[in-house]
Amino acid sequence: MAAQCAAARPGYPPALFDAIEELAGQPLAGARVLDVGAGTGIATQLLAERGARVTAVEPGAAMAAELHAADPAVPLARALGDALPFSADAGFDLVGYAQAWHWTDPARSVPEAWGPLLLKSLGEGAAPRRCTRPVVERSGPGRRLGR
């Protein structure tokens, strides 16, 4: 299934990455980005093409193999988005879940994402609870599958 996913799943429009840069207040070029639930590496590759220094996280062996085959130079950690293998000093500028957020438990994933994230990336006065609350509310269990 991983090979079919790599062949058939569409990419992302350039406007998405423009929006990420605008919301983050920094260019992707040179940014340390953690791509959680990277799958076959679609977002990973597009982020790298924008100059980001991407580390991929993927729990599935077949998906990770496809990602690694596409670009063996990308650092890849085998882990779940609910249990990231990075310490608080990992220093990522951005953490993204692309098409994987719905596989996570937001109550566990949000705190996990904060661990390796540099708080400077959020700008002055940003508070984790204030920044993540809208994300959790929009993607929590009650919102899955169109509920």
Short mmCIF file of C-alpha atoms in Angstrom, two decimals:
data_model
loop_
_atom_site.label_atom_id
_atom_site.label_comp_id
_atom_site.label_asym_id
_atom_site.label_seq_id
_atom_site.Cartn_x
_atom_site.Cartn_y
_atom_site.Cartn_z
CA MET A 1 0.00 0.00 0.00
CA ALA A 2 2.87 2.41 0.68
CA ALA A 3 4.03 2.24 -2.94
CA GLN A 4 0.51 2.99 -4.19
CA CYS A 5 0.27 5.87 -1.74
CA ALA A 6 3.57 7.29 -2.97
CA ALA A 7 2.43 7.02 -6.58
CA ALA A 8 -1.14 8.26 -6.22
CA ARG A 9 -1.32 10.75 -3.37
CA PRO A 10 -1.27 14.34 -4.60
CA GLY A 11 1.22 16.92 -3.44
CA TYR A 12 0.51 20.29 -1.92
CA PRO A 13 0.10 23.62 -3.71
CA PRO A 14 2.88 26.22 -3.39
CA ALA A 15 0.34 28.56 -1.75
CA LEU A 16 0.28 26.26 1.28
CA PHE A 17 3.98 26.77 1.89
CA ASP A 18 3.61 30.51 1.31
CA ALA A 19 0.91 30.51 4.01
CA ILE A 20 3.12 28.52 6.39
CA GLU A 21 5.89 31.07 5.97
CA GLU A 22 3.48 33.93 6.53
CA LEU A 23 1.93 32.39 9.65
CA ALA A 24 5.31 31.38 11.05
CA GLY A 25 6.76 34.80 10.37
CA GLN A 26 9.87 33.27 8.86
CA PRO A 27 10.96 31.68 5.60
CA LEU A 28 11.14 27.92 5.31
CA ALA A 29 14.63 28.27 3.85
CA GLY A 30 17.02 27.35 6.64
CA ALA A 31 14.25 26.52 9.13
CA ARG A 32 14.48 23.28 11.09
CA VAL A 33 11.16 21.54 10.41
CA LEU A 34 9.81 18.39 12.01
CA ASP A 35 7.42 16.57 9.63
CA VAL A 36 5.40 14.25 11.87
CA GLY A 37 3.54 11.37 10.23
CA ALA A 38 5.60 11.99 7.12
CA GLY A 39 4.30 8.93 5.30
CA THR A 40 6.07 8.52 1.98
CA GLY A 41 7.60 11.98 2.29
CA ILE A 42 5.40 14.15 0.07
CA ALA A 43 5.44 17.15 2.42
CA THR A 44 8.99 16.32 3.49
CA GLN A 45 10.29 16.70 -0.06
CA LEU A 46 8.32 19.88 -0.76
CA LEU A 47 9.55 21.47 2.47
CA ALA A 48 13.12 20.50 1.56
CA GLU A 49 12.66 22.02 -1.90
CA ARG A 50 11.81 25.29 -0.12
CA GLY A 51 15.14 25.05 1.70
CA ALA A 52 13.90 23.69 5.03
CA ARG A 53 16.11 21.33 7.00
CA VAL A 54 13.52 18.60 7.51
CA THR A 55 13.50 15.72 9.95
CA ALA A 56 10.77 13.18 9.20
CA VAL A 57 8.88 11.13 11.78
CA GLU A 58 6.99 8.07 10.52
CA PRO A 59 5.85 5.03 12.53
CA GLY A 60 5.03 2.74 9.58
CA ALA A 61 7.85 0.60 8.22
CA ALA A 62 6.57 0.51 4.62
CA MET A 63 5.91 4.26 4.50
CA ALA A 64 9.30 4.98 6.06
CA ALA A 65 10.96 2.74 3.45
CA GLU A 66 9.28 4.69 0.61
CA LEU A 67 10.38 7.98 2.16
CA HIS A 68 13.93 6.74 2.61
CA ALA A 69 14.03 5.41 -0.97
CA ALA A 70 12.96 8.82 -2.30
CA ASP A 71 15.61 10.66 -0.26
CA PRO A 72 17.98 8.65 1.93
CA ALA A 73 19.61 11.84 3.22
CA VAL A 74 16.51 12.98 5.14
CA PRO A 75 16.85 12.22 8.86
CA LEU A 76 14.06 9.81 9.76
CA ALA A 77 12.80 8.81 13.20
CA ARG A 78 10.41 5.88 13.56
CA ALA A 79 7.84 7.08 16.11
CA LEU A 80 4.23 8.09 16.69
CA GLY A 81 3.08 11.70 16.71
CA ASP A 82 1.77 11.08 20.21
CA ALA A 83 5.24 10.08 21.48
CA LEU A 84 7.99 12.02 19.71
CA PRO A 85 11.58 10.93 20.38
CA PHE A 86 12.99 14.45 20.78
CA SER A 87 13.98 16.37 23.88
CA ALA A 88 12.99 19.92 24.74
CA ASP A 89 16.32 21.17 23.43
CA ALA A 90 15.92 19.65 19.94
CA GLY A 91 15.27 23.15 18.64
CA PHE A 92 12.87 22.77 15.73
CA ASP A 93 11.49 25.99 14.30
CA LEU A 94 8.29 24.40 13.01
CA VAL A 95 6.41 21.18 13.68
CA GLY A 96 3.89 19.97 11.10
CA TYR A 97 1.58 16.99 10.73
CA ALA A 98 0.47 17.43 7.06
CA GLN A 99 -2.10 14.66 6.47
CA ALA A 100 -1.41 12.86 9.73
CA TRP A 101 -3.05 14.97 12.46
CA HIS A 102 -6.28 12.95 12.35
CA TRP A 103 -4.32 9.83 13.37
CA THR A 104 -3.22 11.41 16.63
CA ASP A 105 -4.78 12.04 20.02
CA PRO A 106 -4.63 15.86 20.26
CA ALA A 107 -4.53 15.71 24.05
CA ARG A 108 -1.19 13.88 23.73
CA SER A 109 0.08 15.24 20.40
CA VAL A 110 -0.09 18.94 21.24
CA PRO A 111 2.18 18.63 24.30
CA GLU A 112 4.49 16.33 22.31
CA ALA A 113 4.83 18.93 19.56
CA TRP A 114 5.78 21.59 22.10
CA GLY A 115 8.69 19.52 23.41
CA PRO A 116 11.09 19.93 20.47
CA LEU A 117 9.67 23.27 19.29
CA LEU A 118 11.66 26.43 19.85
CA LEU A 119 9.28 28.85 21.54
CA LYS A 120 11.04 31.75 19.83
CA SER A 121 9.35 30.55 16.66
CA LEU A 122 5.98 31.71 17.95
CA GLY A 123 6.90 35.34 18.33
CA GLU A 124 6.86 37.58 21.34
CA GLY A 125 4.03 37.09 23.80
CA ALA A 126 2.89 33.76 22.38
CA ALA A 127 1.61 31.30 24.93
CA PRO A 128 1.37 27.59 24.09
CA ARG A 129 -2.20 27.24 25.37
CA ARG A 130 -3.42 30.25 23.40
CA CYS A 131 -1.69 29.13 20.20
CA THR A 132 -2.78 25.52 20.32
CA ARG A 133 -6.31 25.79 21.72
CA PRO A 134 -7.91 26.64 18.32
CA VAL A 135 -6.10 23.71 16.70
CA VAL A 136 -7.26 21.27 19.35
CA GLU A 137 -10.83 22.58 19.23
CA ARG A 138 -10.98 22.26 15.44
CA SER A 139 -9.40 18.83 15.25
CA GLY A 140 -10.42 17.12 18.49
CA PRO A 141 -12.31 13.82 18.60
CA GLY A 142 -15.70 15.52 18.24
CA ARG A 143 -14.61 16.99 14.89
CA ARG A 144 -13.31 13.85 13.23
CA LEU A 145 -15.09 12.40 10.22
CA GLY A 146 -17.20 15.49 9.75
CA ARG A 147 -18.77 15.44 13.21
#
